[in-house]
PDB file of C-alpha atoms in Angstrom:
ATOM      1  CA  MET Q 266      69.193  14.342 -38.270  1.00  0.00           C
ATOM      2  CA  GLY Q 267      67.038  11.240 -38.478  1.00  0.00           C
ATOM      3  CA  GLY Q 268      66.127  11.519 -34.796  1.00  0.00           C
ATOM      4  CA  ARG Q 269      65.159  15.170 -35.123  1.00  0.00           C
ATOM      5  CA  PHE Q 270      63.033  14.423 -38.181  1.00  0.00           C
ATOM      6  CA  ARG Q 271      61.207  11.616 -36.394  1.00  0.00           C
ATOM      7  CA  THR Q 272      60.600  13.887 -33.400  1.00  0.00           C
ATOM      8  CA  ARG Q 273      59.187  16.696 -35.575  1.00  0.00           C
ATOM      9  CA  LEU Q 274      57.050  14.189 -37.450  1.00  0.00           C
ATOM     10  CA  ARG Q 275      55.692  12.728 -34.210  1.00  0.00           C
ATOM     11  CA  ASN Q 276      54.911  16.205 -32.855  1.00  0.00           C
ATOM     12  CA  ALA Q 277      53.145  17.143 -36.098  1.00  0.00           C
ATOM     13  CA  LEU Q 278      51.039  13.976 -35.942  1.00  0.00           C
ATOM     14  CA  GLU Q 279      50.128  14.649 -32.326  1.00  0.00           C
ATOM     15  CA  ARG Q 280      49.100  18.224 -33.192  1.00  0.00           C
ATOM     16  CA  GLY Q 281      47.025  16.884 -36.073  1.00  0.00           C
ATOM     17  CA  ARG Q 282      45.252  14.438 -33.758  1.00  0.00           C
ATOM     18  CA  SER Q 283      44.665  17.231 -31.248  1.00  0.00           C
ATOM     19  CA  VAL Q 284      43.178  19.450 -33.952  1.00  0.00           C
ATOM     20  CA  GLY Q 285      41.011  16.559 -35.138  1.00  0.00           C
ATOM     21  CA  VAL Q 286      39.733  15.924 -31.616  1.00  0.00           C
ATOM     22  CA  ASP Q 287      39.024  19.650 -31.148  1.00  0.00           C
ATOM     23  CA  LEU Q 288      37.098  19.766 -34.418  1.00  0.00           C
ATOM     24  CA  GLU Q 289      35.136  16.670 -33.431  1.00  0.00           C
ATOM     25  CA  GLN Q 290      34.269  18.167 -30.038  1.00  0.00           C
ATOM     26  CA  PHE Q 291      33.303  21.438 -31.708  1.00  0.00           C
ATOM     27  CA  GLY Q 292      31.007  19.582 -34.120  1.00  0.00           C
ATOM     28  CA  ILE Q 293      29.336  17.667 -31.290  1.00  0.00           C
ATOM     29  CA  HIS Q 294      28.771  20.819 -29.250  1.00  0.00           C
ATOM     30  CA  ALA Q 295      27.470  22.680 -32.307  1.00  0.00           C
ATOM     31  CA  VAL Q 296      24.914  19.928 -32.946  1.00  0.00           C
ATOM     32  CA  LEU Q 297      23.846  19.915 -29.271  1.00  0.00           C
ATOM     33  CA  VAL Q 298      23.480  23.693 -29.225  1.00  0.00           C
ATOM     34  CA  GLY Q 299      21.419  23.526 -32.409  1.00  0.00           C
ATOM     35  CA  ILE Q 300      19.117  20.899 -30.889  1.00  0.00           C
ATOM     36  CA  ILE Q 301      18.673  22.984 -27.732  1.00  0.00           C
ATOM     37  CA  VAL Q 302      17.826  26.070 -29.800  1.00  0.00           C
ATOM     38  CA  VAL Q 303      15.236  24.161 -31.836  1.00  0.00           C
ATOM     39  CA  LEU Q 304      13.650  22.723 -28.679  1.00  0.00           C
ATOM     40  CA  THR Q 305      13.483  26.082 -26.910  1.00  0.00           C
ATOM     41  CA  ILE Q 306      12.022  28.049 -29.829  1.00  0.00           C
ATOM     42  CA  PRO Q 307       8.382  27.038 -29.053  1.00  0.00           C
ATOM     43  CA  ILE Q 308       8.834  27.964 -25.388  1.00  0.00           C
ATOM     44  CA  GLY Q 309      10.413  31.266 -26.340  1.00  0.00           C
ATOM     45  CA  LEU Q 310       7.582  32.073 -28.752  1.00  0.00           C
ATOM     46  CA  ALA Q 311       4.981  31.125 -26.139  1.00  0.00           C
ATOM     47  CA  PHE Q 312       6.550  33.488 -23.628  1.00  0.00           C
ATOM     48  CA  LEU Q 313       6.813  36.202 -26.295  1.00  0.00           C
ATOM     49  CA  PHE Q 314       3.123  35.880 -27.170  1.00  0.00           C
ATOM     50  CA  SER Q 315       2.214  35.936 -23.472  1.00  0.00           C
ATOM     51  CA  THR Q 316       3.579  39.502 -23.290  1.00  0.00           C
ATOM     52  CA  GLN Q 317       1.528  40.812 -26.229  1.00  0.00           C
ATOM     53  CA  THR Q 318      -2.051  41.899 -26.665  1.00  0.00           C
ATOM     54  CA  ALA Q 319      -4.608  39.711 -28.438  1.00  0.00           C
ATOM     55  CA  VAL Q 320      -4.332  41.838 -31.603  1.00  0.00           C
ATOM     56  CA  GLU Q 321      -0.518  41.802 -31.647  1.00  0.00           C
ATOM     57  CA  VAL Q 322      -0.450  37.997 -31.516  1.00  0.00           C
ATOM     58  CA  TYR Q 323      -2.309  37.850 -34.837  1.00  0.00           C
ATOM     59  CA  GLU Q 324       0.257  40.088 -36.493  1.00  0.00           C
ATOM     60  CA  ILE Q 325       2.571  37.443 -37.937  1.00  0.00           C
ATOM     61  CA  LEU Q 326       5.578  39.710 -38.363  1.00  0.00           C
ATOM     62  CA  HIS Q 327       5.240  41.262 -34.910  1.00  0.00           C
ATOM     63  CA  LEU Q 328       7.852  39.316 -32.922  1.00  0.00           C
ATOM     64  CA  ALA Q 329       8.813  42.021 -30.456  1.00  0.00           C
ATOM     65  CA  PRO Q 330       7.967  41.658 -26.752  1.00  0.00           C
ATOM     66  CA  GLY Q 331       4.746  43.393 -25.817  1.00  0.00           C
ATOM     67  CA  GLY Q 332       3.928  45.524 -22.822  1.00  0.00           C
ATOM     68  CA  SER Q 333       1.074  43.408 -21.445  1.00  0.00           C
ATOM     69  CA  LEU Q 334       3.056  40.775 -19.558  1.00  0.00           C
ATOM     70  CA  LEU Q 335       1.807  41.552 -16.050  1.00  0.00           C
ATOM     71  CA  GLU Q 336      -1.685  42.328 -17.279  1.00  0.00           C
ATOM     72  CA  ASN Q 337      -1.997  39.005 -19.114  1.00  0.00           C
ATOM     73  CA  TYR Q 338      -0.714  36.911 -16.225  1.00  0.00           C
ATOM     74  CA  LEU Q 339      -2.865  38.708 -13.672  1.00  0.00           C
ATOM     75  CA  THR Q 340      -5.917  38.329 -15.896  1.00  0.00           C
ATOM     76  CA  VAL Q 341      -5.362  34.601 -16.264  1.00  0.00           C
ATOM     77  CA  TRP Q 342      -4.703  34.149 -12.542  1.00  0.00           C
ATOM     78  CA  THR Q 343      -7.633  36.197 -11.258  1.00  0.00           C
ATOM     79  CA  GLU Q 344     -10.395  36.429 -13.871  1.00  0.00           C
ATOM     80  CA  TYR Q 345      -9.994  32.845 -15.126  1.00  0.00           C
ATOM     81  CA  ASN Q 346      -9.213  31.304 -11.705  1.00  0.00           C
ATOM     82  CA  PHE Q 347      -6.064  29.682 -13.046  1.00  0.00           C
ATOM     83  CA  GLY Q 348      -4.653  29.422  -9.531  1.00  0.00           C
ATOM     84  CA  THR Q 349      -7.545  27.122  -8.628  1.00  0.00           C
ATOM     85  CA  TYR Q 350      -6.869  24.882 -11.628  1.00  0.00           C
ATOM     86  CA  MET Q 351      -3.186  24.650 -10.752  1.00  0.00           C
ATOM     87  CA  ARG Q 352      -3.987  23.817  -7.136  1.00  0.00           C
ATOM     88  CA  ASN Q 353      -6.416  21.086  -8.230  1.00  0.00           C
ATOM     89  CA  SER Q 354      -3.811  19.623 -10.595  1.00  0.00           C
ATOM     90  CA  LEU Q 355      -1.130  19.708  -7.915  1.00  0.00           C
ATOM     91  CA  VAL Q 356      -3.304  17.945  -5.334  1.00  0.00           C
ATOM     92  CA  MET Q 357      -4.423  15.351  -7.884  1.00  0.00           C
ATOM     93  CA  THR Q 358      -0.856  14.725  -9.037  1.00  0.00           C
ATOM     94  CA  VAL Q 359       0.601  14.397  -5.529  1.00  0.00           C
ATOM     95  CA  VAL Q 360      -2.125  11.986  -4.398  1.00  0.00           C
ATOM     96  CA  ILE Q 361      -1.775   9.818  -7.511  1.00  0.00           C
ATOM     97  CA  ILE Q 362       2.023   9.720  -7.281  1.00  0.00           C
ATOM     98  CA  ALA Q 363       1.911   8.779  -3.585  1.00  0.00           C
ATOM     99  CA  GLY Q 364      -0.584   6.018  -4.328  1.00  0.00           C
ATOM    100  CA  LYS Q 365       1.307   4.741  -7.355  1.00  0.00           C
ATOM    101  CA  LEU Q 366       4.649   4.624  -5.575  1.00  0.00           C
ATOM    102  CA  SER Q 367       3.182   2.875  -2.534  1.00  0.00           C
ATOM    103  CA  PHE Q 368       1.268   0.210  -4.436  1.00  0.00           C
ATOM    104  CA  SER Q 369       4.010  -0.314  -7.017  1.00  0.00           C
ATOM    105  CA  LEU Q 370       6.785  -0.718  -4.430  1.00  0.00           C
ATOM    106  CA  LEU Q 371       4.705  -3.158  -2.410  1.00  0.00           C
ATOM    107  CA  ALA Q 372       3.706  -5.133  -5.515  1.00  0.00           C
ATOM    108  CA  ALA Q 373       7.271  -5.297  -6.819  1.00  0.00           C
ATOM    109  CA  THR Q 374       8.537  -6.437  -3.406  1.00  0.00           C
ATOM    110  CA  ALA Q 375       5.953  -9.211  -3.296  1.00  0.00           C
ATOM    111  CA  LEU Q 376       6.741 -10.367  -6.845  1.00  0.00           C
ATOM    112  CA  VAL Q 377      10.494 -10.506  -6.236  1.00  0.00           C
ATOM    113  CA  TYR Q 378      10.962 -11.589  -2.618  1.00  0.00           C
ATOM    114  CA  TYR Q 379       7.860 -13.637  -1.808  1.00  0.00           C
ATOM    115  CA  ASP Q 380       6.593 -16.970  -3.036  1.00  0.00           C
ATOM    116  CA  VAL Q 381       3.363 -15.721  -4.579  1.00  0.00           C
ATOM    117  CA  PRO Q 382       1.197 -18.443  -6.193  1.00  0.00           C
ATOM    118  CA  TYR Q 383       1.365 -18.251  -9.989  1.00  0.00           C
ATOM    119  CA  GLN Q 384       3.801 -15.378  -9.574  1.00  0.00           C
ATOM    120  CA  ARG Q 385       4.886 -15.221 -13.210  1.00  0.00           C
ATOM    121  CA  TYR Q 386       1.316 -15.239 -14.495  1.00  0.00           C
ATOM    122  CA  VAL Q 387       0.343 -12.516 -12.048  1.00  0.00           C
ATOM    123  CA  PHE Q 388       3.174 -10.410 -13.434  1.00  0.00           C
ATOM    124  CA  TYR Q 389       2.026 -11.115 -16.996  1.00  0.00           C
ATOM    125  CA  VAL Q 390      -1.498  -9.998 -16.115  1.00  0.00           C
ATOM    126  CA  ILE Q 391      -0.091  -6.769 -14.683  1.00  0.00           C
ATOM    127  CA  LEU Q 392       1.862  -6.144 -17.891  1.00  0.00           C
ATOM    128  CA  PHE Q 393      -1.240  -6.959 -19.950  1.00  0.00           C
ATOM    129  CA  THR Q 394      -3.018  -3.960 -18.426  1.00  0.00           C
ATOM    130  CA  LEU Q 395      -0.579  -1.739 -20.334  1.00  0.00           C
ATOM    131  CA  MET Q 396      -2.539  -2.675 -23.446  1.00  0.00           C
ATOM    132  CA  LEU Q 397      -5.705  -1.193 -21.930  1.00  0.00           C
ATOM    133  CA  PRO Q 398      -5.013   2.418 -20.939  1.00  0.00           C
ATOM    134  CA  ILE Q 399      -7.807   4.527 -19.493  1.00  0.00           C
ATOM    135  CA  PRO Q 400      -8.722   6.255 -22.812  1.00  0.00           C
ATOM    136  CA  VAL Q 401      -9.463   2.804 -24.282  1.00  0.00           C
ATOM    137  CA  ARG Q 402     -11.791   1.795 -21.434  1.00  0.00           C
ATOM    138  CA  ILE Q 403     -13.088   5.252 -20.627  1.00  0.00           C
ATOM    139  CA  VAL Q 404     -16.789   4.496 -21.282  1.00  0.00           C
ATOM    140  CA  PRO Q 405     -17.173   1.431 -19.011  1.00  0.00           C
ATOM    141  CA  LEU Q 406     -14.912   3.032 -16.409  1.00  0.00           C
ATOM    142  CA  TYR Q 407     -17.041   6.164 -16.327  1.00  0.00           C
ATOM    143  CA  GLN Q 408     -20.200   4.041 -16.029  1.00  0.00           C
ATOM    144  CA  LEU Q 409     -18.629   2.170 -13.117  1.00  0.00           C
ATOM    145  CA  LEU Q 410     -17.859   5.428 -11.320  1.00  0.00           C
ATOM    146  CA  VAL Q 411     -21.410   6.626 -11.886  1.00  0.00           C
ATOM    147  CA  ASP Q 412     -22.742   3.367 -10.407  1.00  0.00           C
ATOM    148  CA  VAL Q 413     -20.621   3.703  -7.259  1.00  0.00           C
ATOM    149  CA  GLY Q 414     -21.333   7.439  -6.933  1.00  0.00           C
ATOM    150  CA  TRP Q 415     -17.815   8.651  -7.692  1.00  0.00           C
ATOM    151  CA  ALA Q 416     -18.615  10.731 -10.758  1.00  0.00           C
ATOM    152  CA  ASN Q 417     -17.655  14.392 -10.357  1.00  0.00           C
ATOM    153  CA  THR Q 418     -15.630  13.587  -7.230  1.00  0.00           C
ATOM    154  CA  PHE Q 419     -11.948  13.707  -6.325  1.00  0.00           C
ATOM    155  CA  ALA Q 420     -11.978   9.947  -5.754  1.00  0.00           C
ATOM    156  CA  GLY Q 421     -13.262   9.370  -9.264  1.00  0.00           C
ATOM    157  CA  LEU Q 422     -10.575  11.668 -10.635  1.00  0.00           C
ATOM    158  CA  THR Q 423      -7.667   9.920  -8.922  1.00  0.00           C
ATOM    159  CA  ALA Q 424      -8.625   6.287  -8.249  1.00  0.00           C
ATOM    160  CA  PRO Q 425      -8.276   4.974 -11.841  1.00  0.00           C
ATOM    161  CA  TYR Q 426      -4.640   6.110 -11.931  1.00  0.00           C
ATOM    162  CA  ILE Q 427      -3.471   4.743  -8.574  1.00  0.00           C
ATOM    163  CA  ALA Q 428      -2.232   1.441 -10.012  1.00  0.00           C
ATOM    164  CA  SER Q 429       0.696   1.521 -12.454  1.00  0.00           C
ATOM    165  CA  ALA Q 430       1.915  -1.522 -14.365  1.00  0.00           C
ATOM    166  CA  THR Q 431       4.859   0.460 -15.695  1.00  0.00           C
ATOM    167  CA  ALA Q 432       6.084   1.378 -12.206  1.00  0.00           C
ATOM    168  CA  VAL Q 433       5.651  -2.223 -11.009  1.00  0.00           C
ATOM    169  CA  PHE Q 434       7.718  -3.462 -13.948  1.00  0.00           C
ATOM    170  CA  LEU Q 435      10.518  -0.922 -13.386  1.00  0.00           C
ATOM    171  CA  PHE Q 436      10.723  -1.535  -9.634  1.00  0.00           C
ATOM    172  CA  ARG Q 437      10.639  -5.301 -10.135  1.00  0.00           C
ATOM    173  CA  GLN Q 438      13.563  -5.123 -12.527  1.00  0.00           C
ATOM    174  CA  ARG Q 439      15.459  -2.885 -10.118  1.00  0.00           C
ATOM    175  CA  PHE Q 440      14.858  -5.171  -7.133  1.00  0.00           C
ATOM    176  CA  ARG Q 441      15.966  -8.219  -9.129  1.00  0.00           C
ATOM    177  CA  SER Q 442      19.322  -6.514  -9.740  1.00  0.00           C
ATOM    178  CA  ILE Q 443      20.033  -6.089  -6.004  1.00  0.00           C
ATOM    179  CA  PRO Q 444      22.673  -8.624  -4.850  1.00  0.00           C
ATOM    180  CA  ALA Q 445      21.344 -11.682  -3.055  1.00  0.00           C
ATOM    181  CA  SER Q 446      23.877 -11.114  -0.288  1.00  0.00           C
ATOM    182  CA  VAL Q 447      21.980  -7.993   0.781  1.00  0.00           C
ATOM    183  CA  VAL Q 448      18.785 -10.017   1.114  1.00  0.00           C
ATOM    184  CA  GLU Q 449      20.509 -12.774   3.070  1.00  0.00           C
ATOM    185  CA  THR Q 450      22.098 -10.248   5.429  1.00  0.00           C
ATOM    186  CA  ALA Q 451      18.715  -8.653   6.084  1.00  0.00           C
ATOM    187  CA  LYS Q 452      17.200 -12.060   6.841  1.00  0.00           C
ATOM    188  CA  LEU Q 453      20.006 -12.927   9.268  1.00  0.00           C
ATOM    189  CA  ASP Q 454      19.508  -9.594  11.033  1.00  0.00           C
ATOM    190  CA  GLY Q 455      15.808 -10.318  11.430  1.00  0.00           C
ATOM    191  CA  VAL Q 456      14.665  -7.382   9.309  1.00  0.00           C
ATOM    192  CA  GLY Q 457      10.932  -7.538   8.646  1.00  0.00           C
ATOM    193  CA  PRO Q 458       9.386  -7.064   5.191  1.00  0.00           C
ATOM    194  CA  ILE Q 459       8.305  -3.451   5.689  1.00  0.00           C
ATOM    195  CA  ARG Q 460      11.602  -2.452   7.269  1.00  0.00           C
ATOM    196  CA  PHE Q 461      13.451  -4.233   4.469  1.00  0.00           C
ATOM    197  CA  LEU Q 462      11.469  -2.234   1.914  1.00  0.00           C
ATOM    198  CA  VAL Q 463      11.849   1.112   3.691  1.00  0.00           C
ATOM    199  CA  TYR Q 464      15.448   0.877   4.890  1.00  0.00           C
ATOM    200  CA  VAL Q 465      17.048  -1.302   2.200  1.00  0.00           C
ATOM    201  CA  LEU Q 466      15.139  -1.380  -1.080  1.00  0.00           C
ATOM    202  CA  VAL Q 467      14.027   2.255  -1.188  1.00  0.00           C
ATOM    203  CA  PRO Q 468      17.491   3.757  -0.438  1.00  0.00           C
ATOM    204  CA  MET Q 469      19.073   1.448  -3.011  1.00  0.00           C
ATOM    205  CA  SER Q 470      16.478   2.461  -5.607  1.00  0.00           C
ATOM    206  CA  LYS Q 471      16.435   6.244  -5.122  1.00  0.00           C
ATOM    207  CA  GLY Q 472      17.421   6.898  -8.727  1.00  0.00           C
ATOM    208  CA  MET Q 473      14.679   4.679 -10.115  1.00  0.00           C
ATOM    209  CA  ILE Q 474      12.106   6.177  -7.746  1.00  0.00           C
ATOM    210  CA  ALA Q 475      13.145   9.698  -8.740  1.00  0.00           C
ATOM    211  CA  GLY Q 476      12.896   8.863 -12.433  1.00  0.00           C
ATOM    212  CA  VAL Q 477       9.473   7.269 -12.041  1.00  0.00           C
ATOM    213  CA  THR Q 478       8.301  10.217  -9.930  1.00  0.00           C
ATOM    214  CA  VAL Q 479       9.321  12.760 -12.553  1.00  0.00           C
ATOM    215  CA  ILE Q 480       7.693  10.771 -15.365  1.00  0.00           C
ATOM    216  CA  MET Q 481       4.489  10.301 -13.379  1.00  0.00           C
ATOM    217  CA  PHE Q 482       4.363  13.943 -12.329  1.00  0.00           C
ATOM    218  CA  ILE Q 483       4.634  15.202 -15.901  1.00  0.00           C
ATOM    219  CA  SER Q 484       2.120  12.624 -17.113  1.00  0.00           C
ATOM    220  CA  MET Q 485      -0.465  13.362 -14.401  1.00  0.00           C
ATOM    221  CA  TRP Q 486       0.017  17.131 -14.625  1.00  0.00           C
ATOM    222  CA  ASN Q 487      -0.817  17.016 -18.338  1.00  0.00           C
ATOM    223  CA  LYS Q 488      -3.975  14.897 -18.010  1.00  0.00           C
ATOM    224  CA  TYR Q 489      -6.854  16.318 -20.012  1.00  0.00           C
ATOM    225  CA  LEU Q 490      -9.334  13.729 -21.300  1.00  0.00           C
ATOM    226  CA  TRP Q 491     -10.234  11.919 -18.078  1.00  0.00           C
ATOM    227  CA  PRO Q 492     -10.701  15.077 -15.945  1.00  0.00           C
ATOM    228  CA  LEU Q 493     -12.792  16.581 -18.740  1.00  0.00           C
ATOM    229  CA  VAL Q 494     -15.068  13.515 -18.723  1.00  0.00           C
ATOM    230  CA  VAL Q 495     -15.393  12.746 -15.020  1.00  0.00           C
ATOM    231  CA  ILE Q 496     -15.509  16.299 -13.543  1.00  0.00           C
ATOM    232  CA  ASN Q 497     -18.516  18.500 -14.261  1.00  0.00           C
ATOM    233  CA  ASP Q 498     -17.817  21.305 -11.790  1.00  0.00           C
ATOM    234  CA  GLN Q 499     -15.600  23.932 -13.439  1.00  0.00           C
ATOM    235  CA  GLY Q 500     -14.142  24.929 -10.078  1.00  0.00           C
ATOM    236  CA  SER Q 501     -12.830  21.380  -9.582  1.00  0.00           C
ATOM    237  CA  GLN Q 502     -11.125  21.099 -12.950  1.00  0.00           C
ATOM    238  CA  VAL Q 503      -7.402  20.750 -13.602  1.00  0.00           C
ATOM    239  CA  VAL Q 504      -4.930  23.004 -15.336  1.00  0.00           C
ATOM    240  CA  GLN Q 505      -5.081  21.517 -18.829  1.00  0.00           C
ATOM    241  CA  VAL Q 506      -8.864  21.800 -18.955  1.00  0.00           C
ATOM    242  CA  GLY Q 507      -8.487  25.315 -17.562  1.00  0.00           C
ATOM    243  CA  LEU Q 508      -6.339  26.209 -20.560  1.00  0.00           C
ATOM    244  CA  ARG Q 509      -9.137  24.965 -22.779  1.00  0.00           C
ATOM    245  CA  TYR Q 510     -11.590  27.218 -20.949  1.00  0.00           C
ATOM    246  CA  ILE Q 511      -9.341  30.221 -21.630  1.00  0.00           C
ATOM    247  CA  GLN Q 512      -9.051  29.253 -25.279  1.00  0.00           C
ATOM    248  CA  GLY Q 513     -12.829  29.053 -25.568  1.00  0.00           C
ATOM    249  CA  ALA Q 514     -13.352  32.511 -24.081  1.00  0.00           C
ATOM    250  CA  ALA Q 515     -13.044  34.466 -27.328  1.00  0.00           C
ATOM    251  CA  ALA Q 516     -13.126  38.251 -27.331  1.00  0.00           C
ATOM    252  CA  GLY Q 517     -14.445  40.009 -30.426  1.00  0.00           C
ATOM    253  CA  GLY Q 518     -14.426  36.719 -32.328  1.00  0.00           C
ATOM    254  CA  LEU Q 519     -10.687  36.227 -31.679  1.00  0.00           C
ATOM    255  CA  THR Q 520      -9.158  33.570 -29.477  1.00  0.00           C
ATOM    256  CA  GLN Q 521      -7.056  35.320 -26.866  1.00  0.00           C
ATOM    257  CA  TRP Q 522      -3.866  33.441 -27.530  1.00  0.00           C
ATOM    258  CA  ASN Q 523      -1.918  35.857 -25.387  1.00  0.00           C
ATOM    259  CA  LEU Q 524      -3.871  34.673 -22.344  1.00  0.00           C
ATOM    260  CA  VAL Q 525      -3.635  31.043 -23.424  1.00  0.00           C
ATOM    261  CA  MET Q 526       0.150  31.350 -23.689  1.00  0.00           C
ATOM    262  CA  ALA Q 527       0.327  33.101 -20.319  1.00  0.00           C
ATOM    263  CA  GLY Q 528      -1.561  30.183 -18.785  1.00  0.00           C
ATOM    264  CA  ALA Q 529       0.655  27.689 -20.610  1.00  0.00           C
ATOM    265  CA  MET Q 530       3.782  29.341 -19.228  1.00  0.00           C
ATOM    266  CA  MET Q 531       2.404  29.128 -15.692  1.00  0.00           C
ATOM    267  CA  ALA Q 532       1.407  25.502 -16.240  1.00  0.00           C
ATOM    268  CA  LEU Q 533       4.970  24.779 -17.338  1.00  0.00           C
ATOM    269  CA  LEU Q 534       6.503  25.867 -14.027  1.00  0.00           C
ATOM    270  CA  PRO Q 535       5.624  22.920 -11.686  1.00  0.00           C
ATOM    271  CA  PRO Q 536       7.079  20.200 -13.981  1.00  0.00           C
ATOM    272  CA  LEU Q 537      10.146  22.369 -14.473  1.00  0.00           C
ATOM    273  CA  VAL Q 538      10.586  22.706 -10.707  1.00  0.00           C
ATOM    274  CA  VAL Q 539      10.292  18.927 -10.282  1.00  0.00           C
ATOM    275  CA  LEU Q 540      12.954  18.345 -12.937  1.00  0.00           C
ATOM    276  CA  ILE Q 541      15.279  20.829 -11.221  1.00  0.00           C
ATOM    277  CA  VAL Q 542      14.736  19.276  -7.782  1.00  0.00           C
ATOM    278  CA  PHE Q 543      15.472  15.742  -9.008  1.00  0.00           C
ATOM    279  CA  ARG Q 544      18.158  16.661 -11.527  1.00  0.00           C
ATOM    280  CA  ASN Q 545      21.141  15.345  -9.536  1.00  0.00           C
ATOM    281  CA  THR Q 546      19.489  12.012  -8.812  1.00  0.00           C
ATOM    282  CA  LEU Q 547      18.399  11.645 -12.427  1.00  0.00           C
ATOM    283  CA  LEU Q 548      21.873  12.454 -13.744  1.00  0.00           C
ATOM    284  CA  ASN Q 549      23.425   9.892 -11.413  1.00  0.00           C
ATOM    285  CA  THR Q 550      20.854   7.299 -12.477  1.00  0.00           C
ATOM    286  CA  PHE Q 551      21.644   7.795 -16.152  1.00  0.00           C
ATOM    287  CA  GLY Q 552      25.374   7.761 -15.467  1.00  0.00           C
ATOM    288  CA  VAL Q 553      25.985  11.384 -16.403  1.00  0.00           C
ATOM    289  CA  GLN Q 554      28.986  12.763 -14.583  1.00  0.00           C
ATOM    290  CA  ARG Q 555      28.860  16.434 -13.616  1.00  0.00           C
ATOM    291  CA  GLU Q 556      32.101  18.390 -13.533  1.00  0.00           C
TER     292      GLU Q 556
END
């Protein structure tokens, strides 16, 4: 009898633990679902408004999808030249990312694997530039570009963003974590500095490079202030300034928020594609296991 009682008691306790774990998992998933819903509500509303007419958007209680989806998107793409703005943003972003990755990888390699004079102080100076972002020094920087003839040019739009102290810091920390045995093996094999960077450091840092690329892409794609200041030609502007142009084109005294939201939804697509492309590498970098 005593053995049966202990067995039933043990089984009951195990069922209780199982129920407790299930409830805990349910609570965690409920919280995550709630967070996802809250985060997606603005995107859902933006898409909803992009299907409505300008008058329907101003009707607060009108939350039904409209019938102007194709009309709104075609109007934004053709009449407001939104395709041109997106192309300009894409070219600007790709050039800046390529420049940032190249300079940052080379700088990090030099700081970690070469005997640079005053190496630590050079690194501190690089970090100090984080305290002086472009919006802080925008007036003297713009005057400098005017003096060298780069105002209202693609070079003036991209050159100030080529260097990245943040990327140098992240790559430096990543390279410092690579085992010394790998470096010694490369030296014994006679691997040169560029080959060592391309064939050893870059493959071993794919996750970090992917993460930095995604962050830089989203940051550059959303640039507004500097392009607005340095570019005077409307046809050379970027997507965020293009959205501002659409917002300023009022019809009948009303801002056409339906067109603004249509443009915003199109502007959302390239960063979303980049996140999807790099999702596996990012998940592996952050240690998230996919089932």
